[in-house]
């Protein structure tokens, strides 16, 4: 069994992704799609899921055109996980996961025992059993991401289409999710993932596609296509590709010179800064970040991108030395970005430091009251900062503002 693309042009109002040659995705393999923001990774995944318009080309599964099938029949073959889960309705975790069972239900009006059993098994796999009756409005971004992944697993389809499945996850859960994906393909499934982390793509994918400007630049085994030449071609970033002392395929990206002369300081944490860092580095800004704990996903990403980082030890509140260094960087920065992160006693001083920002952009996807674990201290500081800040909801909005800033 395989999924086959017969040359493809897809997009929204016009084609933005073009695949000129046929591509076969074979069962038992994990395929990764990597590339900079705006390269077409998500659009490519959405085209295979039937979410965006296909202007030319066809997609076959086992010689059957998947778009000639009914929605239910197609859902038995293909499941899709979006980048993030948004809902204003207080569905519980198990409600969301049970949605994946719809193609298998015998009745539209009731859930059978088998479906509930499968859903609970998948919830347990992503370590959310204790939260299965919690509203998705009351759990963290990472837990919502794991809920979405459990829904895809519960659908028990032949092909898993995953759009950045490890976004918003800490280091531990990033690897756990990708290990589950590997386990699924060993059962004869196909997994196709859009990933922003090249290292994880190299570690977990059997085949990697490199994309830029809506086209596939190269594809093949990680060791064959992830090299300094291709990374330079796709990301316009210098890189060193090597095997580390443990024999693991590794990549070190080197932040390019700051030709625009604009300094941006990012306050992040818990994986919320990853896409922001990459966007800023790709656009040629000087980037600094902090304060981050050394076990934080964003710390790992910042080090991979050679971003100067003010750091502290895990599980420790920000000390006076780190606070002062962070304030100095914030004062020097042309503007600062505050990511959509939770606040506890360990990192609340980052909010105090941001009062020194010349210009502040806040990325807000979840109300601060749901992210405040300081008995209201963070909410008070945050709302004070919001009075003078520009508040954004998406990375795309941030990109447009950055483009305007660099033209000034």
CSV table of N, CA and C in Angstrom, one decimal, residues 263-268 276-277 280 286-291 308-310 325-338 350 353-354 359-361:
chain,number,residue,atom,x,y,z
A,263,UNK,N,18.1,44.9,16.4
A,263,UNK,CA,18.2,43.9,17.5
A,263,UNK,C,16.9,43.6,18.1
A,264,UNK,N,16.5,42.3,18.1
A,264,UNK,CA,15.2,41.9,18.7
A,264,UNK,C,15.5,41.0,19.9
A,265,UNK,N,14.9,41.3,21.0
A,265,UNK,CA,15.0,40.4,22.2
A,265,UNK,C,13.7,39.7,22.4
A,266,UNK,N,13.8,38.4,22.6
A,266,UNK,CA,12.6,37.5,22.7
A,266,UNK,C,12.5,36.9,24.1
A,267,UNK,N,11.3,37.1,24.7
A,267,UNK,CA,11.0,36.4,26.0
A,267,UNK,C,10.1,35.2,25.7
A,268,UNK,N,10.6,34.0,25.9
A,268,UNK,CA,9.9,32.8,25.5
A,268,UNK,C,9.9,31.8,26.6
A,276,UNK,N,9.4,31.7,16.4
A,276,UNK,CA,9.7,33.1,16.4
A,276,UNK,C,11.2,33.3,16.2
A,277,UNK,N,12.0,32.4,16.9
A,277,UNK,CA,13.5,32.5,16.7
A,277,UNK,C,13.8,32.3,15.2
A,280,UNK,N,13.0,35.2,12.9
A,280,UNK,CA,13.9,36.4,13.1
A,280,UNK,C,15.2,36.1,12.5
A,286,UNK,N,19.4,40.7,14.4
A,286,UNK,CA,20.2,40.2,15.6
A,286,UNK,C,19.2,39.8,16.6
A,287,UNK,N,19.4,38.5,17.1
A,287,UNK,CA,18.4,38.0,18.1
A,287,UNK,C,19.1,37.6,19.4
A,288,UNK,N,18.5,38.0,20.5
A,288,UNK,CA,18.9,37.6,21.8
A,288,UNK,C,17.6,37.1,22.5
A,289,UNK,N,17.8,36.3,23.6
A,289,UNK,CA,16.6,35.8,24.3
A,289,UNK,C,17.0,35.5,25.8
A,290,UNK,N,16.0,35.4,26.6
A,290,UNK,CA,16.2,35.1,28.0
A,290,UNK,C,15.1,35.7,28.9
A,291,UNK,N,15.0,35.3,30.1
A,291,UNK,CA,15.9,34.3,30.7
A,291,UNK,C,15.2,32.9,30.5
A,308,UNK,N,22.3,34.4,21.3
A,308,UNK,CA,22.8,34.6,22.7
A,308,UNK,C,21.6,34.5,23.6
A,309,UNK,N,21.9,33.7,24.7
A,309,UNK,CA,20.8,33.4,25.7
A,309,UNK,C,21.2,33.7,27.1
A,310,UNK,N,20.4,34.4,27.8
A,310,UNK,CA,20.5,34.6,29.3
A,310,UNK,C,19.8,33.4,29.9
A,325,UNK,N,21.2,41.2,33.6
A,325,UNK,CA,21.7,40.9,32.2
A,325,UNK,C,20.5,41.0,31.2
A,326,UNK,N,19.4,40.4,31.6
A,326,UNK,CA,18.2,40.4,30.7
A,326,UNK,C,17.7,41.8,30.5
A,327,UNK,N,17.7,42.6,31.6
A,327,UNK,CA,17.3,44.0,31.5
A,327,UNK,C,18.2,44.8,30.5
A,328,UNK,N,19.5,44.6,30.6
A,328,UNK,CA,20.4,45.3,29.7
A,328,UNK,C,20.2,44.9,28.3
A,329,UNK,N,19.9,43.7,28.0
A,329,UNK,CA,19.6,43.3,26.6
A,329,UNK,C,18.3,43.9,26.1
A,330,UNK,N,17.3,43.9,27.0
A,330,UNK,CA,16.0,44.5,26.7
A,330,UNK,C,16.2,46.0,26.4
A,331,UNK,N,16.9,46.7,27.2
A,331,UNK,CA,17.2,48.2,27.0
A,331,UNK,C,17.9,48.4,25.6
A,332,UNK,N,18.8,47.5,25.2
A,332,UNK,CA,19.6,47.7,24.0
A,332,UNK,C,18.7,47.4,22.8
A,333,UNK,N,17.8,46.5,22.9
A,333,UNK,CA,17.0,46.0,21.8
A,333,UNK,C,16.1,47.1,21.1
A,334,UNK,N,16.0,47.0,19.8
A,334,UNK,CA,15.1,48.0,19.1
A,334,UNK,C,13.7,47.7,19.4
A,335,UNK,N,13.4,46.4,19.6
A,335,UNK,CA,12.1,46.0,20.1
A,335,UNK,C,12.1,44.6,20.7
A,336,UNK,N,11.1,44.3,21.5
A,336,UNK,CA,11.1,43.0,22.2
A,336,UNK,C,9.8,42.3,21.8
A,337,UNK,N,9.9,40.9,21.9
A,337,UNK,CA,8.7,40.1,21.7
A,337,UNK,C,8.4,39.2,22.9
A,338,UNK,N,7.2,39.3,23.4
A,338,UNK,CA,6.8,38.4,24.5
A,338,UNK,C,5.9,37.3,23.9
A,350,UNK,N,10.8,37.9,34.2
A,350,UNK,CA,10.9,38.3,32.8
A,350,UNK,C,9.9,39.4,32.5
A,353,UNK,N,11.1,42.7,33.8
A,353,UNK,CA,12.2,43.2,33.0
A,353,UNK,C,11.7,43.9,31.7
A,354,UNK,N,10.5,43.4,31.2
A,354,UNK,CA,10.0,44.0,30.0
A,354,UNK,C,9.5,45.4,30.1
A,359,UNK,N,10.0,49.1,22.6
A,359,UNK,CA,8.8,48.8,21.9
A,359,UNK,C,8.5,47.3,22.1
A,360,UNK,N,7.3,47.0,22.4
A,360,UNK,CA,7.0,45.6,22.8
A,360,UNK,C,5.9,45.0,21.9
A,361,UNK,N,6.1,43.8,21.4
A,361,UNK,CA,5.1,43.1,20.7
A,361,UNK,C,4.7,41.9,21.5
